[in-house]
């Protein structure tokens, strides 16, 4: 029992001592806060000391402490806290006639005015913040709409090549080629053709880089396309088009199908295979002009001492010649002067003759020749230079947009650039 009473006594004593000790510590900080103001007018330091004192006080019990708190927070423009301590002062102060009371009353009125001004400023700032937030949300929404619309109008392709003078271009996607115009309209989807040739306003799309069995020709001059007939329609033994030469401005295309003693001459404008209408009359004229020594009804011709299979006409008086059992061209006969261009020393292939020159190929080397096989300057692609206003813009890998005068287009659809689009909704 004595031990319990002793424990209670010490506990009571300790609590009383600690409470008294806390009060004394708080008093030290309060005095330091007053000194910070009186000696150096340092309200920030005074605030730090005052807040330390408050940690040792359960509540403010002296009007002088409340007065100090009100003044410190007022000077630091924390009017809410200043008002709190000012109100606390009036709850504790007994002498309403004292100078401190009158000063605090004056301060309370000033605090109230300042606080109302601050609250009004905060209200205005909050309204502006809300307004700005709403505006940002509206702009974000418009940006999202614009981005979705622009992506819907974009081309999801791997590459877009240069537009030609007729406002068309090739494009590629996943290793396939297609055709597009400068309004971002896809004319031919890139689904089937893995190789493409572009010259003189014609796009040739081939299903294979070598030994193509299918060729689609898009005529950018007329905006129409045709599928060339199967090689077997030209020659029953042919299974592919072989070497495909460049198309020319007159619409003529030359290919060298396999298992054939004659190149395929195709008119891309009329969509038909071109054959010599009367081969015998042609041979007769060539013999008359001493280009041939002899010919027979089997389509064989004799040049100098050798007999050849006559392989048709490439234009410009150039004729391919073959030998029985070899489907590769042996030589090209130039009727203008009787020149023989032998394949083993000159050219493997010659294309359609137009505008005084023809494409000639030897291995991987491409040349241009005149009517007797003499090399001349390269043929210029008359349809190469685009004169329109559309520009290709790469958004990111695999995404392109077509812009015309700074506006995104896709067919009849138009979309301004983002800044101009947002300005419309201001």
Tab-separated table of C-alpha atoms in Angstrom:
chain	number	residue	atom	x	y	z
A	1	UNK	CA	0.000	0.000	0.000
A	2	UNK	CA	2.877	2.319	0.911
A	3	UNK	CA	4.569	1.488	-2.383
A	4	UNK	CA	1.424	2.404	-4.325
A	5	UNK	CA	1.073	5.697	-2.508
A	6	UNK	CA	4.728	6.429	-3.145
A	7	UNK	CA	4.330	5.715	-6.882
A	8	UNK	CA	1.311	8.000	-7.060
A	9	UNK	CA	3.229	10.748	-5.271
A	10	UNK	CA	6.212	10.575	-7.642
A	11	UNK	CA	3.971	10.410	-10.715
A	12	UNK	CA	2.050	13.476	-9.555
A	13	UNK	CA	5.259	15.279	-8.741
A	14	UNK	CA	6.823	14.441	-12.118
A	15	UNK	CA	3.778	15.565	-14.058
A	16	UNK	CA	3.655	18.791	-12.098
A	17	UNK	CA	7.378	19.350	-12.586
A	18	UNK	CA	7.203	18.553	-16.308
A	19	UNK	CA	4.225	20.861	-16.775
A	20	UNK	CA	6.031	23.618	-14.947
A	21	UNK	CA	9.204	22.900	-16.916
A	22	UNK	CA	7.305	23.091	-20.249
A	23	UNK	CA	5.840	26.415	-19.221
A	24	UNK	CA	9.282	27.780	-18.378
A	25	UNK	CA	10.757	26.573	-21.656
A	26	UNK	CA	7.882	28.189	-23.543
A	27	UNK	CA	8.519	31.416	-21.629
A	28	UNK	CA	12.193	31.364	-22.737
A	29	UNK	CA	11.172	31.132	-26.403
A	30	UNK	CA	8.548	33.851	-25.966
A	31	UNK	CA	11.191	36.161	-24.504
A	32	UNK	CA	13.559	35.364	-27.377
A	33	UNK	CA	10.796	36.091	-29.880
A	34	UNK	CA	10.197	39.477	-28.264
A	35	UNK	CA	13.912	40.209	-28.355
A	36	UNK	CA	14.117	39.275	-32.059
A	37	UNK	CA	11.514	41.926	-32.770
A	38	UNK	CA	12.820	44.609	-30.440
A	39	UNK	CA	16.509	44.231	-31.233
A	40	UNK	CA	16.593	43.315	-34.960
A	41	UNK	CA	12.990	43.576	-36.134
A	42	UNK	CA	13.376	40.053	-37.503
A	43	UNK	CA	9.851	38.707	-37.680
A	44	UNK	CA	10.862	35.503	-39.461
A	45	UNK	CA	13.190	34.583	-36.599
A	46	UNK	CA	10.529	35.690	-34.146
A	47	UNK	CA	8.035	33.355	-35.845
A	48	UNK	CA	10.391	30.366	-35.558
A	49	UNK	CA	10.861	31.076	-31.842
A	50	UNK	CA	7.159	31.686	-31.280
A	51	UNK	CA	6.193	28.387	-32.945
A	52	UNK	CA	8.752	26.574	-30.778
A	53	UNK	CA	7.096	28.125	-27.700
A	54	UNK	CA	3.689	26.960	-28.869
A	55	UNK	CA	4.940	23.351	-28.904
A	56	UNK	CA	5.377	23.615	-25.144
A	57	UNK	CA	1.982	25.221	-24.554
A	58	UNK	CA	-1.291	23.325	-24.521
A	59	UNK	CA	-3.129	26.609	-24.942
A	60	UNK	CA	-2.443	30.347	-24.823
A	61	UNK	CA	-3.333	31.637	-21.372
A	62	UNK	CA	-1.686	35.051	-21.357
A	63	UNK	CA	-2.891	38.018	-23.394
A	64	UNK	CA	0.713	39.120	-23.970
A	65	UNK	CA	1.458	35.853	-25.772
A	66	UNK	CA	-1.662	36.220	-27.926
A	67	UNK	CA	-0.696	39.825	-28.634
A	68	UNK	CA	2.787	38.731	-29.723
A	69	UNK	CA	1.412	36.009	-31.995
A	70	UNK	CA	-1.053	38.415	-33.639
A	71	UNK	CA	1.704	40.955	-34.350
A	72	UNK	CA	4.176	38.404	-35.720
A	73	UNK	CA	1.678	36.768	-38.118
A	74	UNK	CA	0.361	40.170	-39.178
A	75	UNK	CA	3.815	41.409	-40.138
A	76	UNK	CA	4.395	38.212	-42.119
A	77	UNK	CA	0.985	38.692	-43.844
A	78	UNK	CA	-0.487	35.488	-42.469
A	79	UNK	CA	-3.752	37.206	-41.664
A	80	UNK	CA	-5.720	34.100	-40.772
A	81	UNK	CA	-3.294	33.135	-38.016
A	82	UNK	CA	-3.004	36.805	-36.977
A	83	UNK	CA	-6.790	37.000	-36.568
A	84	UNK	CA	-6.802	33.757	-34.563
A	85	UNK	CA	-4.338	35.140	-32.001
A	86	UNK	CA	-5.998	38.547	-31.995
A	87	UNK	CA	-9.326	36.963	-31.068
A	88	UNK	CA	-7.520	34.914	-28.415
A	89	UNK	CA	-6.138	38.157	-26.975
A	90	UNK	CA	-9.600	39.653	-26.502
A	91	UNK	CA	-10.765	36.506	-24.733
A	92	UNK	CA	-7.913	36.825	-22.220
A	93	UNK	CA	-7.479	40.596	-21.842
A	94	UNK	CA	-9.270	42.085	-18.814
A	95	UNK	CA	-8.206	45.709	-18.972
A	96	UNK	CA	-9.986	47.252	-21.937
A	97	UNK	CA	-8.583	50.643	-21.172
A	98	UNK	CA	-4.947	49.658	-21.476
A	99	UNK	CA	-2.794	50.956	-24.316
A	100	UNK	CA	-2.042	47.367	-25.437
A	101	UNK	CA	-5.775	46.640	-25.665
A	102	UNK	CA	-6.353	49.728	-27.830
A	103	UNK	CA	-3.388	48.845	-30.046
A	104	UNK	CA	-4.640	45.301	-30.436
A	105	UNK	CA	-8.126	46.595	-31.238
A	106	UNK	CA	-6.661	48.774	-33.970
A	107	UNK	CA	-4.608	45.816	-35.192
A	108	UNK	CA	-7.669	43.562	-35.190
A	109	UNK	CA	-9.551	45.970	-37.471
A	110	UNK	CA	-6.541	46.177	-39.816
A	111	UNK	CA	-6.171	42.393	-39.804
A	112	UNK	CA	-9.860	42.018	-40.637
A	113	UNK	CA	-9.532	44.439	-43.567
A	114	UNK	CA	-6.386	42.793	-44.852
A	115	UNK	CA	-7.898	39.350	-44.509
A	116	UNK	CA	-10.997	40.365	-46.447
A	117	UNK	CA	-8.767	41.783	-49.193
A	118	UNK	CA	-6.717	38.592	-49.181
A	119	UNK	CA	-9.831	36.422	-49.324
A	120	UNK	CA	-11.113	38.492	-52.242
A	121	UNK	CA	-7.793	38.136	-54.061
A	122	UNK	CA	-7.829	34.405	-53.384
A	123	UNK	CA	-11.399	34.213	-54.664
A	124	UNK	CA	-10.411	36.016	-57.866
A	125	UNK	CA	-7.330	33.828	-58.260
A	126	UNK	CA	-9.409	30.712	-57.666
A	127	UNK	CA	-11.966	31.829	-60.235
A	128	UNK	CA	-9.126	32.480	-62.686
A	129	UNK	CA	-7.612	29.095	-61.839
A	130	UNK	CA	-10.927	27.349	-62.416
A	131	UNK	CA	-11.469	29.319	-65.620
A	132	UNK	CA	-7.946	28.515	-66.802
A	133	UNK	CA	-8.393	24.873	-65.832
A	134	UNK	CA	-11.629	24.699	-67.809
A	135	UNK	CA	-9.947	26.426	-70.744
A	136	UNK	CA	-7.027	24.004	-70.612
A	137	UNK	CA	-9.468	21.093	-70.508
A	138	UNK	CA	-11.322	22.588	-73.473
A	139	UNK	CA	-8.061	23.063	-75.376
A	140	UNK	CA	-6.953	19.539	-74.465
A	141	UNK	CA	-10.277	18.252	-75.758
A	142	UNK	CA	-9.854	20.223	-79.000
A	143	UNK	CA	-6.293	18.934	-79.307
A	144	UNK	CA	-7.531	15.374	-78.878
A	145	UNK	CA	-10.210	15.912	-81.522
A	146	UNK	CA	-7.649	17.471	-83.862
A	147	UNK	CA	-5.144	14.676	-83.305
A	148	UNK	CA	-7.741	11.968	-83.915
A	149	UNK	CA	-8.988	13.743	-87.046
A	150	UNK	CA	-5.456	14.294	-88.337
A	151	UNK	CA	-4.563	10.651	-87.716
A	152	UNK	CA	-7.757	9.533	-89.453
A	153	UNK	CA	-6.660	11.627	-92.439
A	154	UNK	CA	-3.058	10.389	-92.295
A	155	UNK	CA	-1.552	7.703	-94.477
A	156	UNK	CA	-0.400	4.625	-92.586
A	157	UNK	CA	2.365	3.635	-94.988
A	158	UNK	CA	6.109	3.006	-94.890
A	159	UNK	CA	7.164	5.504	-97.585
A	160	UNK	CA	5.666	8.025	-99.985
A	161	UNK	CA	7.778	8.760	-103.060
A	162	UNK	CA	7.886	11.978	-105.073
A	163	UNK	CA	4.778	13.077	-106.913
A	164	UNK	CA	5.199	13.322	-110.668
A	165	UNK	CA	4.012	16.036	-113.034
A	166	UNK	CA	0.575	14.384	-113.179
A	167	UNK	CA	0.163	14.590	-109.379
A	168	UNK	CA	0.604	10.888	-108.658
A	169	UNK	CA	3.180	9.020	-106.613
A	170	UNK	CA	4.145	5.508	-105.636
A	171	UNK	CA	4.021	4.499	-101.991
A	172	UNK	CA	5.104	1.392	-100.141
A	173	UNK	CA	3.734	-0.549	-97.210
A	174	UNK	CA	5.115	-3.769	-95.758
A	175	UNK	CA	7.217	-4.424	-98.848
A	176	UNK	CA	4.389	-3.793	-101.328
A	177	UNK	CA	3.758	-0.871	-103.682
A	178	UNK	CA	0.653	1.145	-104.407
A	179	UNK	CA	-0.412	4.397	-106.085
A	180	UNK	CA	-1.570	7.609	-104.447
A	181	UNK	CA	-2.466	11.094	-105.686
A	182	UNK	CA	-1.484	14.446	-104.201
A	183	UNK	CA	-4.845	14.671	-102.387
A	184	UNK	CA	-3.794	11.703	-100.224
A	185	UNK	CA	-6.295	9.462	-102.030
A	186	UNK	CA	-5.095	5.894	-102.462
A	187	UNK	CA	-5.664	4.858	-106.055
A	188	UNK	CA	-4.215	1.378	-105.727
A	189	UNK	CA	-3.709	-0.361	-102.389
A	190	UNK	CA	-0.243	-1.703	-101.592
A	191	UNK	CA	-1.185	-5.345	-101.208
A	192	UNK	CA	0.152	-7.370	-104.126
A	193	UNK	CA	3.037	-5.788	-106.000
A	194	UNK	CA	6.556	-6.065	-104.540
A	195	UNK	CA	8.411	-4.055	-107.210
A	196	UNK	CA	7.689	-0.859	-109.114
A	197	UNK	CA	9.069	0.989	-112.140
A	198	UNK	CA	8.343	4.672	-112.695
A	199	UNK	CA	9.095	6.469	-115.948
A	200	UNK	CA	7.463	8.791	-118.478
A	201	UNK	CA	4.202	9.043	-116.555
A	202	UNK	CA	3.688	5.287	-116.213
A	203	UNK	CA	3.880	3.263	-112.999
A	204	UNK	CA	4.577	-0.411	-113.589
A	205	UNK	CA	3.829	-2.556	-110.550
A	206	UNK	CA	5.271	-6.071	-110.627
A	207	UNK	CA	4.442	-8.977	-108.366
A	208	UNK	CA	8.133	-9.968	-108.296
A	209	UNK	CA	11.418	-8.122	-108.603
A	210	UNK	CA	12.623	-10.768	-111.055
A	211	UNK	CA	10.647	-13.051	-113.346
A	212	UNK	CA	7.375	-11.216	-112.675
A	213	UNK	CA	4.263	-13.093	-113.710
A	214	UNK	CA	1.911	-10.142	-113.191
A	215	UNK	CA	2.282	-6.487	-114.187
A	216	UNK	CA	-0.177	-3.701	-113.466
A	217	UNK	CA	0.312	-0.463	-115.374
A	218	UNK	CA	-1.069	2.805	-114.044
A	219	UNK	CA	-1.101	5.576	-116.641
A	220	UNK	CA	-0.759	8.837	-114.705
A	221	UNK	CA	-1.409	10.785	-117.906
A	222	UNK	CA	-4.970	9.496	-118.046
A	223	UNK	CA	-5.430	8.375	-114.431
A	224	UNK	CA	-6.321	4.842	-115.504
A	225	UNK	CA	-4.760	1.466	-114.978
A	226	UNK	CA	-4.676	-1.879	-116.765
A	227	UNK	CA	-3.432	-5.348	-115.998
A	228	UNK	CA	-1.118	-6.696	-118.691
A	229	UNK	CA	-2.132	-10.056	-120.190
A	230	UNK	CA	-0.449	-13.193	-118.905
A	231	UNK	CA	2.907	-13.954	-120.561
A	232	UNK	CA	1.370	-17.159	-121.887
A	233	UNK	CA	-1.201	-15.065	-123.791
A	234	UNK	CA	1.743	-13.693	-125.749
A	235	UNK	CA	3.652	-16.951	-126.042
A	236	UNK	CA	2.260	-20.298	-124.908
A	237	UNK	CA	5.638	-21.395	-123.510
A	238	UNK	CA	6.317	-18.208	-121.522
A	239	UNK	CA	5.740	-18.314	-117.755
A	240	UNK	CA	7.049	-14.873	-116.782
A	241	UNK	CA	7.790	-11.469	-118.325
A	242	UNK	CA	11.559	-11.754	-117.964
A	243	UNK	CA	13.467	-8.496	-118.234
A	244	UNK	CA	11.119	-5.482	-118.065
A	245	UNK	CA	12.419	-2.302	-119.720
A	246	UNK	CA	11.369	1.279	-119.010
A	247	UNK	CA	8.063	2.424	-120.511
A	248	UNK	CA	8.362	5.367	-122.897
A	249	UNK	CA	6.330	8.545	-123.468
A	250	UNK	CA	4.534	6.967	-126.440
A	251	UNK	CA	3.181	4.251	-124.167
A	252	UNK	CA	5.346	1.458	-125.571
A	253	UNK	CA	6.754	-1.145	-123.188
A	254	UNK	CA	9.236	-3.902	-124.030
A	255	UNK	CA	9.729	-7.032	-121.927
A	256	UNK	CA	11.675	-10.204	-122.701
A	257	UNK	CA	9.550	-13.219	-121.665
A	258	UNK	CA	11.221	-16.562	-121.085
A	259	UNK	CA	10.977	-19.340	-123.684
A	260	UNK	CA	10.296	-16.788	-126.402
A	261	UNK	CA	12.149	-15.893	-129.606
A	262	UNK	CA	10.483	-12.493	-129.599
A	263	UNK	CA	10.219	-9.648	-127.080
A	264	UNK	CA	6.776	-8.607	-125.909
A	265	UNK	CA	5.873	-5.172	-127.278
A	266	UNK	CA	2.903	-3.727	-125.422
A	267	UNK	CA	0.986	-0.500	-125.977
A	268	UNK	CA	0.113	0.793	-122.498
A	269	UNK	CA	-2.257	3.421	-123.884
A	270	UNK	CA	-4.336	1.062	-125.982
A	271	UNK	CA	-3.863	-1.910	-123.676
A	272	UNK	CA	-2.837	-4.380	-126.344
A	273	UNK	CA	0.103	-6.427	-127.621
A	274	UNK	CA	1.734	-4.877	-130.686
A	275	UNK	CA	2.631	-7.207	-133.554
A	276	UNK	CA	4.125	-6.495	-136.955
A	277	UNK	CA	1.098	-6.464	-139.246
A	278	UNK	CA	2.886	-7.914	-142.280
A	279	UNK	CA	6.241	-9.450	-141.423
A	280	UNK	CA	6.891	-10.635	-144.995
A	281	UNK	CA	6.512	-7.144	-146.444
A	282	UNK	CA	8.895	-5.814	-143.791
A	283	UNK	CA	11.518	-8.445	-144.611
A	284	UNK	CA	11.112	-7.690	-148.282
A	285	UNK	CA	11.846	-4.002	-147.646
A	286	UNK	CA	14.841	-4.842	-145.465
A	287	UNK	CA	16.255	-7.096	-148.179
A	288	UNK	CA	15.595	-4.434	-150.783
A	289	UNK	CA	17.599	-1.962	-148.694
A	290	UNK	CA	20.460	-4.495	-148.336
A	291	UNK	CA	19.901	-4.822	-144.583
A	292	UNK	CA	19.140	-8.545	-145.050
A	293	UNK	CA	20.754	-10.910	-147.506
A	294	UNK	CA	17.907	-13.418	-147.427
A	295	UNK	CA	14.733	-14.376	-145.566
A	296	UNK	CA	12.278	-17.274	-145.720
A	297	UNK	CA	8.657	-18.062	-144.873
A	298	UNK	CA	9.667	-19.561	-141.501
A	299	UNK	CA	10.621	-16.113	-140.219
A	300	UNK	CA	14.331	-16.659	-140.580
A	301	UNK	CA	16.659	-13.976	-141.913
A	302	UNK	CA	20.240	-14.077	-143.120
A	303	UNK	CA	22.584	-11.275	-142.136
A	304	UNK	CA	26.049	-11.547	-143.622
A	305	UNK	CA	26.747	-15.299	-143.461
A	306	UNK	CA	24.509	-16.290	-140.554
A	307	UNK	CA	20.865	-17.190	-140.247
A	308	UNK	CA	18.740	-15.872	-137.335
A	309	UNK	CA	15.181	-16.023	-136.070
A	310	UNK	CA	13.580	-12.623	-136.662
A	311	UNK	CA	12.349	-11.265	-133.275
A	312	UNK	CA	10.057	-8.394	-134.241
A	313	UNK	CA	10.508	-4.620	-134.113
A	314	UNK	CA	11.531	-2.460	-131.099
A	315	UNK	CA	10.948	0.806	-132.959
A	316	UNK	CA	13.456	3.029	-134.733
A	317	UNK	CA	14.417	0.212	-137.108
A	318	UNK	CA	15.977	-1.923	-134.358
A	319	UNK	CA	15.243	-5.661	-134.605
A	320	UNK	CA	16.208	-8.388	-132.101
A	321	UNK	CA	17.628	-11.584	-133.601
A	322	UNK	CA	17.745	-15.059	-132.021
A	323	UNK	CA	19.261	-18.427	-132.858
A	324	UNK	CA	17.357	-21.693	-132.681
A	325	UNK	CA	17.560	-23.300	-129.232
A	326	UNK	CA	18.631	-20.131	-127.375
A	327	UNK	CA	15.947	-17.823	-126.026
A	328	UNK	CA	18.462	-15.083	-125.288
A	329	UNK	CA	18.840	-12.350	-127.872
A	330	UNK	CA	21.878	-13.048	-130.073
A	331	UNK	CA	22.106	-9.597	-131.651
A	332	UNK	CA	20.177	-6.435	-132.479
A	333	UNK	CA	20.009	-5.441	-136.134
A	334	UNK	CA	19.994	-1.674	-136.782
A	335	UNK	CA	18.368	-1.198	-140.149
A	336	UNK	CA	19.423	2.447	-140.442
A	337	UNK	CA	22.922	1.345	-141.491
A	338	UNK	CA	22.988	-2.444	-141.062
A	339	UNK	CA	24.917	-2.357	-137.756
A	340	UNK	CA	24.804	-5.561	-135.708
A	341	UNK	CA	24.898	-5.106	-131.934
A	342	UNK	CA	25.949	-8.529	-130.644
A	343	UNK	CA	24.741	-9.405	-127.168
A	344	UNK	CA	28.023	-10.941	-126.075
A	345	UNK	CA	29.887	-7.680	-126.684
A	346	UNK	CA	27.244	-4.950	-126.702
A	347	UNK	CA	23.801	-5.232	-125.087
A	348	UNK	CA	21.646	-7.932	-123.552
A	349	UNK	CA	18.422	-5.973	-123.909
A	350	UNK	CA	17.178	-2.893	-125.725
A	351	UNK	CA	13.909	-1.156	-124.911
A	352	UNK	CA	11.378	0.734	-126.979
A	353	UNK	CA	12.829	3.353	-129.340
A	354	UNK	CA	11.304	6.805	-128.882
A	355	UNK	CA	12.454	10.398	-129.243
A	356	UNK	CA	15.658	9.268	-130.989
A	357	UNK	CA	16.897	6.958	-128.231
A	358	UNK	CA	16.300	3.616	-126.559
A	359	UNK	CA	17.280	2.128	-123.219
A	360	UNK	CA	20.046	-0.478	-123.488
A	361	UNK	CA	21.154	-2.902	-120.762
A	362	UNK	CA	24.361	-4.880	-120.420
A	363	UNK	CA	24.588	-6.749	-117.137
A	364	UNK	CA	23.897	-4.144	-114.461
A	365	UNK	CA	24.878	-1.222	-116.693
A	366	UNK	CA	22.164	0.935	-118.256
A	367	UNK	CA	22.872	3.090	-121.298
A	368	UNK	CA	20.882	4.967	-123.915
A	369	UNK	CA	21.548	4.460	-127.626
A	370	UNK	CA	20.446	5.891	-130.947
A	371	UNK	CA	19.265	3.998	-134.067
A	372	UNK	CA	22.636	2.397	-134.791
A	373	UNK	CA	23.523	1.586	-131.181
A	374	UNK	CA	25.745	4.585	-130.513
A	375	UNK	CA	25.564	5.746	-126.921
A	376	UNK	CA	23.768	9.061	-126.371
A	377	UNK	CA	22.740	11.144	-123.359
A	378	UNK	CA	20.293	9.624	-120.921
A	379	UNK	CA	16.618	10.074	-121.624
A	380	UNK	CA	14.963	12.544	-119.286
A	381	UNK	CA	11.731	11.667	-117.548
A	382	UNK	CA	9.405	14.374	-118.862
A	383	UNK	CA	6.893	13.623	-116.103
A	384	UNK	CA	9.349	13.646	-113.206
A	385	UNK	CA	8.940	17.198	-111.939
A	386	UNK	CA	5.937	17.873	-109.726
A	387	UNK	CA	4.473	21.362	-110.042
A	388	UNK	CA	1.665	21.116	-107.504
A	389	UNK	CA	1.320	22.534	-103.995
A	390	UNK	CA	1.064	19.327	-101.968
A	391	UNK	CA	3.877	18.369	-99.631
A	392	UNK	CA	4.522	15.061	-97.919
A	393	UNK	CA	5.035	15.389	-94.157
A	394	UNK	CA	6.316	12.511	-92.065
A	395	UNK	CA	4.484	12.501	-88.721
A	396	UNK	CA	6.360	9.477	-87.407
A	397	UNK	CA	7.577	6.150	-88.727
A	398	UNK	CA	4.753	4.623	-90.749
A	399	UNK	CA	2.551	7.745	-90.648
A	400	UNK	CA	2.481	10.479	-93.309
A	401	UNK	CA	0.266	13.464	-94.018
A	402	UNK	CA	-0.256	15.388	-97.228
A	403	UNK	CA	-0.282	19.170	-96.742
A	404	UNK	CA	-1.484	21.661	-99.305
A	405	UNK	CA	-0.855	25.323	-98.553
A	406	UNK	CA	-0.299	24.380	-94.932
A	407	UNK	CA	-3.577	22.458	-94.637
A	408	UNK	CA	-3.787	18.704	-94.105
A	409	UNK	CA	-5.839	17.122	-96.890
A	410	UNK	CA	-7.324	13.759	-97.661
A	411	UNK	CA	-9.575	13.786	-100.675
A	412	UNK	CA	-12.190	16.495	-100.052
A	413	UNK	CA	-11.393	16.607	-96.335
A	414	UNK	CA	-9.282	19.465	-95.019
A	415	UNK	CA	-7.794	20.150	-91.600
A	416	UNK	CA	-5.808	23.193	-90.528
A	417	UNK	CA	-2.615	22.837	-88.569
A	418	UNK	CA	-3.202	22.701	-84.818
A	419	UNK	CA	-2.541	26.411	-83.989
A	420	UNK	CA	-4.953	27.586	-86.698
A	421	UNK	CA	-7.497	24.962	-85.676
A	422	UNK	CA	-7.428	26.141	-82.040
A	423	UNK	CA	-7.725	29.790	-83.078
A	424	UNK	CA	-11.069	29.002	-84.725
A	425	UNK	CA	-12.525	28.211	-81.296
A	426	UNK	CA	-11.214	31.221	-79.429
